[in-house]
Coordinates of C-alpha atoms in Angstrom, one line a residue:
Chain A
M1 CA 15.2 72.0 2.2
I2 CA 17.1 74.0 4.7
L3 CA 15.9 74.0 8.3
I4 CA 16.2 77.3 10.1
H5 CA 16.2 77.6 13.9
C6 CA 13.9 80.5 15.0
P7 CA 15.3 81.9 18.2
Y8 CA 11.9 83.0 19.3
C9 CA 10.0 79.8 18.6
E10 CA 13.1 77.8 19.6
E11 CA 12.3 75.3 16.8
D12 CA 13.9 74.2 13.6
R13 CA 11.4 75.0 10.9
P14 CA 11.6 74.6 7.0
E15 CA 13.0 77.5 5.0
V16 CA 9.6 78.2 3.2
E17 CA 8.2 79.5 6.5
F18 CA 10.8 82.3 6.4
T19 CA 11.6 85.4 4.3
Y20 CA 15.0 86.8 3.8
G21 CA 15.7 90.4 5.0
G22 CA 19.1 91.2 3.6
E23 CA 22.3 92.0 5.4
A24 CA 22.0 92.5 9.2
H25 CA 23.5 95.1 11.5
I26 CA 23.0 98.1 9.1
A27 CA 21.8 100.8 11.4
R28 CA 19.7 103.7 10.1
P29 CA 21.8 106.9 10.5
A30 CA 21.0 108.6 13.8
D31 CA 21.1 112.0 12.1
P32 CA 20.1 111.5 8.5
A33 CA 20.4 115.1 7.6
A34 CA 24.1 115.1 8.5
L35 CA 25.0 112.5 5.9
N36 CA 26.7 113.4 2.7
D37 CA 26.0 111.6 -0.6
R38 CA 28.8 109.2 -0.2
E39 CA 27.6 108.1 3.3
W40 CA 24.1 107.7 1.9
E41 CA 25.4 105.5 -0.9
T42 CA 27.2 103.3 1.6
Y43 CA 24.1 103.1 3.9
L44 CA 21.6 102.4 1.1
Y45 CA 23.6 100.4 -1.5
I46 CA 27.0 99.1 -0.4
R47 CA 26.9 95.5 0.9
R48 CA 29.6 93.2 2.1
N49 CA 28.4 90.3 -0.1
P50 CA 31.1 88.0 1.4
R51 CA 32.1 84.6 0.3
G52 CA 31.8 82.9 3.7
P53 CA 30.0 83.8 6.9
H54 CA 27.3 86.4 6.4
A55 CA 25.2 88.1 9.1
E56 CA 21.7 88.6 7.7
R57 CA 18.1 89.2 8.8
W58 CA 15.4 86.7 8.5
R59 CA 11.7 86.8 9.4
H60 CA 9.7 83.9 10.5
A61 CA 6.8 85.1 8.3
H62 CA 4.6 81.9 8.6
G63 CA 5.4 81.4 12.3
C64 CA 5.9 84.0 15.0
A65 CA 6.3 86.7 12.3
R66 CA 9.3 88.2 14.1
F67 CA 12.6 89.4 12.6
F68 CA 15.8 87.8 13.9
N69 CA 19.4 87.6 12.7
A70 CA 21.5 84.7 11.5
V71 CA 25.0 83.9 10.5
R72 CA 25.1 81.7 7.4
D73 CA 28.0 80.6 5.3
T74 CA 27.3 81.8 1.7
V75 CA 29.4 79.0 0.2
T76 CA 27.7 76.0 1.9
D77 CA 24.4 77.8 2.8
R78 CA 24.8 76.3 6.3
F79 CA 23.3 78.3 9.1
E80 CA 26.0 78.7 11.8
V81 CA 23.8 80.4 14.4
T82 CA 20.6 82.4 14.7
Y83 CA 20.0 85.0 17.3
K84 CA 17.5 87.6 18.4
T85 CA 17.2 91.1 17.0
G86 CA 19.2 93.5 19.2
E87 CA 21.8 90.9 20.2
A88 CA 25.4 91.4 19.1
R89 CA 26.7 89.1 16.3
P90 CA 28.1 86.1 18.1
G91 CA 31.9 86.2 18.1
D92 CA 32.0 90.0 17.9
A93 CA 33.9 91.5 20.8
K94 CA 31.8 94.2 22.4
Chain B
M22 CA 42.6 79.9 -37.4
K23 CA 41.3 77.6 -40.0
R24 CA 38.0 79.0 -41.3
F25 CA 34.9 76.9 -41.2
S26 CA 33.4 76.7 -44.7
G27 CA 31.6 74.1 -46.8
L28 CA 34.8 73.6 -48.8
N29 CA 37.0 73.1 -45.7
L30 CA 34.5 70.7 -44.1
F31 CA 34.4 68.7 -47.4
A32 CA 38.1 68.6 -47.6
E33 CA 38.5 67.6 -44.0
A34 CA 36.0 64.8 -44.5
F35 CA 38.6 63.0 -46.6
N36 CA 41.2 63.6 -43.9
G37 CA 39.3 62.2 -40.9
H38 CA 38.8 65.7 -39.6
K39 CA 42.4 65.6 -38.3
G40 CA 43.5 68.9 -39.9
W41 CA 41.5 71.3 -37.6
P42 CA 43.9 73.2 -35.3
E43 CA 43.3 73.6 -31.6
H44 CA 40.9 76.5 -31.0
W45 CA 42.5 77.9 -27.9
P46 CA 45.8 76.2 -27.0
D47 CA 46.8 76.3 -23.3
K48 CA 49.1 79.3 -22.7
A49 CA 51.5 80.0 -19.9
P50 CA 51.0 83.7 -19.0
K51 CA 53.5 86.2 -20.2
A52 CA 55.1 88.6 -17.8
A53 CA 52.9 91.5 -18.9
Y54 CA 50.0 92.4 -21.2
D55 CA 48.5 95.6 -22.4
V56 CA 45.1 94.6 -21.1
I57 CA 44.0 91.8 -18.8
I58 CA 40.4 90.7 -18.7
I59 CA 39.3 88.8 -15.6
G60 CA 36.7 86.2 -16.4
A61 CA 36.4 84.1 -19.5
G62 CA 32.7 84.1 -20.0
G63 CA 30.9 85.4 -23.0
H64 CA 31.3 89.0 -21.9
G65 CA 35.0 88.8 -21.0
L66 CA 36.0 86.7 -24.1
G67 CA 33.9 89.0 -26.3
A68 CA 35.6 92.1 -24.8
A69 CA 39.0 90.5 -25.7
Y70 CA 37.8 89.7 -29.1
Y71 CA 36.6 93.3 -29.8
L72 CA 39.7 94.8 -28.3
A73 CA 41.7 92.8 -30.9
A74 CA 39.3 93.0 -33.8
K75 CA 38.0 96.6 -33.5
Y76 CA 40.8 98.5 -31.7
G77 CA 43.9 96.5 -32.7
I78 CA 44.9 95.8 -29.1
T79 CA 46.0 92.2 -29.4
N80 CA 48.4 91.9 -26.4
V81 CA 45.5 90.8 -24.2
A82 CA 45.1 88.0 -21.7
V83 CA 41.8 86.6 -20.5
I84 CA 42.3 85.0 -17.0
E85 CA 39.7 82.6 -15.7
K86 CA 39.4 80.9 -12.4
G87 CA 37.7 77.8 -13.7
W88 CA 37.3 76.9 -17.4
L89 CA 36.2 78.9 -20.3
G90 CA 32.4 79.5 -20.4
G91 CA 31.9 77.5 -17.3
G92 CA 30.2 80.2 -15.2
N93 CA 27.0 81.9 -16.1
A94 CA 27.8 81.7 -19.8
G95 CA 27.1 77.9 -19.5
R96 CA 24.3 78.2 -16.9
N97 CA 21.8 80.6 -18.4
T98 CA 18.6 80.0 -20.3
T99 CA 19.9 81.8 -23.5
I100 CA 17.0 84.2 -23.9
I101 CA 17.6 87.3 -26.0
R102 CA 15.3 90.4 -26.0
S103 CA 15.5 94.1 -25.6
N104 CA 12.0 95.2 -24.5
Y105 CA 13.2 97.2 -21.5
L106 CA 11.2 100.2 -20.3
Y107 CA 13.8 103.0 -19.9
D108 CA 15.6 104.7 -22.7
E109 CA 19.0 103.9 -21.4
S110 CA 18.2 100.2 -21.0
A111 CA 16.4 100.0 -24.4
H112 CA 19.5 101.5 -26.1
L113 CA 21.9 99.2 -24.2
Y114 CA 20.0 95.9 -24.8
D115 CA 19.0 96.8 -28.3
H116 CA 22.7 97.5 -29.1
A117 CA 23.2 93.9 -28.2
V118 CA 20.3 92.5 -30.1
K119 CA 21.5 94.3 -33.2
M120 CA 24.9 92.7 -32.8
W121 CA 23.4 89.2 -32.4
D122 CA 22.4 89.6 -36.1
G123 CA 25.4 88.7 -38.1
L124 CA 27.4 87.5 -35.1
S125 CA 27.7 83.9 -36.5
Q126 CA 29.1 85.4 -39.8
E127 CA 31.5 87.7 -38.0
L128 CA 32.9 85.0 -35.8
N129 CA 32.7 82.3 -38.5
Y130 CA 31.1 80.2 -35.8
N131 CA 27.4 79.3 -35.6
V132 CA 26.0 80.8 -32.4
M133 CA 22.5 79.6 -33.5
Y134 CA 20.8 82.9 -32.9
S135 CA 17.1 82.1 -33.5
K136 CA 14.6 85.0 -33.7
R137 CA 11.7 82.8 -32.5
G138 CA 10.1 85.7 -30.6
V139 CA 9.7 86.4 -26.9
L140 CA 6.1 86.5 -25.6
M141 CA 5.4 88.0 -22.2
L142 CA 2.0 86.9 -20.9
A143 CA -0.4 89.3 -19.2
H144 CA -2.5 87.7 -16.5
N145 CA -4.3 90.7 -14.9
V146 CA -5.2 94.3 -15.6
H147 CA -2.0 95.6 -14.1
D148 CA 0.0 93.4 -16.5
I149 CA -2.0 94.7 -19.5
Q150 CA -1.4 98.3 -18.6
S151 CA 2.2 97.8 -17.8
F152 CA 3.0 95.8 -20.9
K153 CA 1.2 98.3 -23.2
R154 CA 3.2 101.0 -21.6
H155 CA 6.3 99.0 -22.3
I156 CA 5.2 98.5 -25.9
H157 CA 4.8 102.2 -26.5
A158 CA 8.1 103.1 -24.8
N159 CA 9.9 100.4 -26.8
R160 CA 8.4 101.6 -30.1
L161 CA 9.5 105.2 -29.3
N162 CA 13.0 103.8 -28.9
G163 CA 12.8 101.8 -32.2
V164 CA 12.5 98.5 -30.4
D165 CA 9.9 96.2 -31.9
N166 CA 7.3 95.0 -29.4
E167 CA 3.6 94.4 -30.1
W168 CA 0.4 93.5 -28.3
L169 CA -1.3 90.2 -29.0
T170 CA -4.7 89.2 -27.8
A171 CA -5.1 85.9 -26.0
E172 CA -6.2 84.2 -29.2
Q173 CA -3.2 85.6 -31.1
C174 CA -1.0 84.4 -28.3
K175 CA -2.5 80.9 -28.7
A176 CA -1.9 81.0 -32.4
Y177 CA 1.7 82.1 -31.9
C178 CA 2.3 79.5 -29.2
P179 CA -0.1 76.5 -29.5
P180 CA 0.8 74.7 -26.2
L181 CA -0.6 77.7 -24.3
D182 CA -3.8 77.3 -22.3
I183 CA -6.0 80.4 -22.7
A184 CA -9.1 78.9 -21.1
A185 CA -11.0 81.7 -19.2
N186 CA -11.2 79.5 -16.1
A187 CA -7.5 78.8 -16.0
R188 CA -5.6 79.3 -12.7
H189 CA -3.6 82.0 -14.5
P190 CA -5.8 83.3 -17.3
V191 CA -4.0 84.7 -20.3
L192 CA -5.5 88.1 -21.1
G193 CA -2.9 88.9 -23.9
G194 CA 0.8 89.3 -24.3
A195 CA 3.6 91.5 -25.5
L196 CA 5.6 89.9 -28.3
Q197 CA 9.1 90.9 -29.4
R198 CA 9.6 89.1 -32.6
R199 CA 13.4 89.9 -32.8
G200 CA 13.8 88.2 -29.4
G201 CA 14.7 84.6 -29.2
T202 CA 17.5 82.3 -28.2
A203 CA 21.1 81.5 -29.1
R204 CA 23.4 78.6 -28.3
H205 CA 25.2 79.8 -25.1
D206 CA 28.4 77.6 -25.4
S207 CA 28.9 78.6 -29.0
V208 CA 29.0 82.3 -28.0
A209 CA 31.8 81.7 -25.6
W210 CA 33.6 79.3 -27.9
G211 CA 33.2 81.6 -30.9
Y212 CA 34.6 84.6 -29.2
A213 CA 37.4 82.6 -27.7
R214 CA 38.4 81.2 -31.1
G215 CA 38.2 84.6 -32.7
A216 CA 40.2 86.2 -30.0
V217 CA 42.9 83.6 -29.9
A218 CA 43.2 83.9 -33.7
R219 CA 44.0 87.5 -33.2
G220 CA 46.7 86.9 -30.6
V221 CA 44.8 86.9 -27.3
D222 CA 46.0 84.5 -24.6
I223 CA 43.3 82.6 -22.7
I224 CA 44.6 81.4 -19.3
Q225 CA 42.3 79.0 -17.6
N226 CA 42.4 77.4 -14.1
C227 CA 44.2 80.5 -12.8
A228 CA 42.3 82.4 -10.1
V229 CA 43.2 86.0 -9.5
T230 CA 44.2 86.5 -5.9
G231 CA 45.0 90.2 -5.8
I232 CA 45.2 93.4 -7.8
R233 CA 48.5 95.2 -7.5
R234 CA 48.3 99.0 -7.5
G235 CA 51.1 101.6 -7.8
P236 CA 51.8 104.5 -5.5
D237 CA 49.5 106.7 -7.6
G238 CA 46.7 104.2 -7.2
A239 CA 46.7 103.0 -10.8
V240 CA 46.7 99.3 -11.4
L241 CA 50.0 97.5 -12.1
G242 CA 48.7 94.0 -12.7
V243 CA 47.1 91.0 -11.1
E244 CA 48.4 88.5 -8.6
T245 CA 47.3 85.0 -9.7
E246 CA 47.8 81.4 -8.8
K247 CA 50.4 81.3 -11.6
G248 CA 52.3 84.4 -10.4
F249 CA 52.1 88.1 -11.0
I250 CA 51.0 89.3 -14.5
G251 CA 51.5 93.0 -15.3
A252 CA 48.9 95.2 -17.1
K253 CA 48.2 98.9 -17.2
K254 CA 44.5 98.2 -17.9
I255 CA 42.3 95.5 -16.3
G256 CA 38.7 94.8 -17.2
V257 CA 36.7 92.8 -14.7
S258 CA 33.9 90.7 -16.1
A259 CA 33.5 88.2 -13.3
A260 CA 29.7 88.1 -12.7
G261 CA 28.8 86.8 -9.3
S262 CA 32.4 87.1 -8.1
T263 CA 32.8 90.8 -9.1
S264 CA 32.5 92.2 -5.6
L265 CA 35.2 89.9 -4.4
V266 CA 37.6 91.0 -7.2
M267 CA 36.8 94.6 -6.7
R268 CA 37.6 94.3 -3.0
M269 CA 41.1 93.2 -4.0
A270 CA 41.4 96.7 -5.5
G271 CA 40.0 98.3 -2.4
L272 CA 36.6 99.0 -3.8
D273 CA 33.3 98.3 -2.2
F274 CA 30.6 97.6 -4.8
P275 CA 26.8 98.0 -4.7
L276 CA 26.3 94.3 -5.6
E277 CA 24.9 91.2 -4.0
S278 CA 25.3 87.7 -5.4
Y279 CA 22.3 85.4 -5.6
P280 CA 21.8 81.9 -7.0
L281 CA 19.6 81.7 -10.1
Q282 CA 18.3 78.3 -11.0
A283 CA 17.3 76.8 -14.2
L284 CA 16.3 73.3 -15.4
V285 CA 15.8 71.3 -18.5
S286 CA 13.4 68.4 -19.3
E287 CA 14.2 65.3 -21.2
P288 CA 14.5 66.1 -25.0
V289 CA 11.3 65.8 -27.0
K290 CA 10.4 66.6 -30.6
P291 CA 9.8 70.2 -31.5
I292 CA 6.6 71.4 -29.7
F293 CA 7.4 74.8 -28.4
P294 CA 8.0 77.5 -31.1
C295 CA 9.0 80.5 -29.1
V296 CA 10.0 81.9 -25.7
V297 CA 7.2 82.5 -23.2
M298 CA 7.8 84.5 -20.0
S299 CA 5.3 85.1 -17.3
N300 CA 6.5 87.6 -14.7
T301 CA 3.3 87.4 -12.6
V302 CA 3.6 83.7 -12.0
H303 CA 7.4 83.8 -12.3
A304 CA 8.5 81.4 -14.9
Y305 CA 9.8 81.3 -18.4
I306 CA 10.2 78.5 -20.9
S307 CA 11.6 77.7 -24.3
Q308 CA 12.7 74.6 -26.2
S309 CA 16.4 74.1 -27.1
D310 CA 17.5 72.8 -30.5
K311 CA 18.3 69.6 -28.7
G312 CA 14.7 69.3 -27.8
E313 CA 14.9 70.0 -24.1
L314 CA 12.4 72.4 -22.5
V315 CA 14.5 75.0 -20.9
I316 CA 12.8 76.5 -17.8
G317 CA 13.8 79.2 -15.4
A318 CA 12.4 81.5 -12.8
G319 CA 13.5 84.1 -10.3
T320 CA 16.6 84.1 -8.0
D321 CA 16.7 82.3 -4.7
A322 CA 16.0 84.5 -1.7
Y323 CA 19.4 84.9 -0.1
V324 CA 23.0 85.9 -0.9
S325 CA 25.0 82.8 -1.8
Y326 CA 27.9 81.5 -3.8
S327 CA 26.8 77.9 -3.7
Q328 CA 25.9 77.6 -7.4
R329 CA 22.8 75.6 -6.4
G330 CA 19.5 76.6 -5.0
A331 CA 16.5 75.5 -3.0
L332 CA 14.2 72.9 -4.4
H333 CA 11.1 74.8 -3.4
I334 CA 12.0 77.5 -6.0
I335 CA 11.9 74.8 -8.7
E336 CA 8.6 73.4 -7.4
H337 CA 7.1 76.9 -7.6
T338 CA 8.4 77.3 -11.1
L339 CA 7.2 74.0 -12.4
A340 CA 3.8 74.5 -10.7
A341 CA 3.5 77.8 -12.7
I342 CA 4.6 76.1 -16.0
C343 CA 2.1 73.2 -15.5
E344 CA -0.8 75.7 -14.9
I345 CA 0.0 77.6 -18.1
F346 CA 0.9 74.6 -20.2
P347 CA -1.1 71.6 -18.9
I348 CA 0.4 69.7 -21.8
F349 CA 3.7 69.5 -19.9
T350 CA 2.4 68.1 -16.7
R351 CA 3.9 64.7 -17.4
M352 CA 7.2 65.9 -18.7
R353 CA 10.2 64.6 -16.8
M354 CA 12.9 67.0 -15.8
L355 CA 16.5 66.0 -16.5
R356 CA 18.8 68.4 -14.9
T357 CA 18.7 71.4 -12.6
W358 CA 21.6 73.8 -11.8
G359 CA 22.3 77.2 -10.4
G360 CA 24.5 80.1 -11.4
I361 CA 25.6 83.0 -9.2
V362 CA 24.3 86.3 -10.5
D363 CA 25.4 89.7 -9.3
V364 CA 22.5 92.0 -8.7
T365 CA 22.6 95.8 -8.3
P366 CA 20.1 97.8 -6.3
D367 CA 18.3 99.1 -9.4
R368 CA 18.7 95.8 -11.4
S369 CA 20.6 97.6 -14.2
P370 CA 24.2 96.7 -15.0
I371 CA 27.4 98.7 -14.2
L372 CA 29.6 99.1 -17.3
A373 CA 32.1 101.7 -16.5
K374 CA 35.4 103.1 -15.4
T375 CA 36.1 102.7 -11.7
P376 CA 37.7 105.2 -9.2
V377 CA 40.9 103.1 -9.6
P378 CA 42.8 104.3 -12.7
G379 CA 43.2 101.5 -15.3
L380 CA 40.4 99.4 -13.7
Y381 CA 37.2 98.9 -15.7
V382 CA 34.1 96.9 -14.8
N383 CA 31.3 95.1 -16.5
C384 CA 29.0 93.6 -13.9
G385 CA 25.6 93.7 -12.3
W386 CA 23.8 92.1 -15.1
G387 CA 21.8 90.1 -12.6
T388 CA 19.5 87.5 -14.1
G389 CA 19.8 88.9 -17.7
G390 CA 23.4 89.0 -18.8
F391 CA 23.3 86.5 -21.7
K392 CA 21.2 88.6 -24.0
A393 CA 23.6 91.4 -23.7
T394 CA 26.8 89.4 -24.4
P395 CA 27.9 91.0 -27.7
G396 CA 26.8 94.5 -26.7
A397 CA 28.4 94.4 -23.3
A398 CA 31.6 93.0 -24.7
D399 CA 31.7 95.6 -27.4
L400 CA 31.1 98.5 -24.9
L401 CA 33.6 97.1 -22.4
A402 CA 36.2 97.0 -25.2
H403 CA 35.3 100.5 -26.2
T404 CA 35.5 101.8 -22.6
I405 CA 38.9 100.1 -22.1
A406 CA 40.3 101.2 -25.5
H407 CA 39.2 104.9 -25.1
D408 CA 39.5 105.1 -21.3
A409 CA 36.0 106.5 -21.5
P410 CA 32.6 105.0 -21.9
H411 CA 30.5 105.0 -25.1
A412 CA 27.4 107.1 -25.1
I413 CA 25.3 103.9 -24.7
N414 CA 27.0 102.7 -21.5
A415 CA 27.7 106.2 -20.0
P416 CA 24.5 106.1 -17.9
F417 CA 25.5 102.7 -16.5
N418 CA 28.2 104.2 -14.2
L419 CA 29.0 103.8 -10.6
D420 CA 28.1 107.4 -9.7
R421 CA 24.4 106.8 -10.1
F422 CA 24.3 105.1 -6.7
R423 CA 25.7 108.3 -5.2
N424 CA 23.8 111.0 -7.2
G425 CA 20.6 109.1 -7.4
R426 CA 20.3 108.8 -11.2
L427 CA 19.2 105.2 -11.0
I428 CA 18.0 103.3 -14.0
D429 CA 15.3 101.5 -12.1
E430 CA 14.4 98.5 -14.2
A431 CA 13.7 96.8 -10.9
A432 CA 10.6 98.9 -10.4
A433 CA 9.8 98.9 -14.1
A434 CA 9.3 95.1 -13.8
A435 CA 10.5 94.3 -17.4
V436 CA 12.4 91.5 -15.8
A437 CA 11.5 88.4 -14.0
H438 CA 13.7 89.0 -11.0

């Protein structure tokens, strides 16, 4: 079983304590009424689905119950890093 | 192609069976084809077969990264049914179920389609109401589906535990008698053999690395590990890898790829006469002709291309199976594996033209693509040959994610996702 590091609990915990929350860093539009259909489609449905590093949301449901983000390789399922909600994806220039 | 027949088998018996030709000889790719299909699974090989057999388009290549039938065609649990809730889905899946009938004869290859019935168990009041609604919707669409009481379920499937104090009490079930199973490898092999006999080239171990487009945006062909291959029309039938292939053509797709696991037990004598699914406890089971119990469940939680999954999913599945079928608690499991399924937001497939001229797609079948193999292949061939969708697959377009006309089988819960 995969061990996932919760950045809030600062512990490696088994995967079954967590739930998956989909791709990370998809911000809800600031002005929803201004979006056209194509932009709504992109926001709601288009996902990167990469073969390789994937930034995604996880929730420590049976622990602290908080959402956090992780970068996981989708080919090996190895977690590269986990980080708190609101922090930039590690490696991204800001 | 040398036909399989009683007479030929008899004659070959005296010849040490040395007179059978190779079914699909290795081919070096030609410089160009009329149509290229990416992905040599059941759907892709079938599309090539129908292009040749129904539309006379024989200058076709099927290009495959791995080996023929080695993806989800060889990794599924071979369940066939068409008891979907919405009209569009019922028409689409029933088109396939109708084609399963007679497929062995058409291909001259035994795909071992067995109408042993698919029984979906109801464990609570919500299940009963939902399944009865499905039954009525199905019958309005000409799809057979009937309600069985718990006792009738037990009569149809004797290993079932219908005790009132069971952990997951069986309150009844919905039975589609035309549902059943087929031999998954035979489907891929039968289509491959039929397609090659009509002039189709199957090129294995040849990953597509790019899609070349002209100044007008239309496709010119594919870049592969074996060089550039030209084609004015390209059909993509690449299951879990579809979004990667589409990105080569500059298209972002509403797909995510998840591992779906399955497992088989050691082979035993015939004990399990049908397919039983339980969406509430998330497991399904049947017995293959080899005697293995074939067991599956829902997808793993996260996006992955790893073709394996987490063990706790299997534990959960087997716990459910053992509760419903206490008779199997001491069965030993032989193999587990995973396939990568491409899942759309509404859990319905995309079988359509794309915004790129000459590029067609058949994807998004999620956890239930095998049952649709002949239908999807036929409709992809139709869409490519006519450069327009058939009425059956017209609703399964890409525009629905923009205009909101989703075919929301995800919410309809006809499927154990």
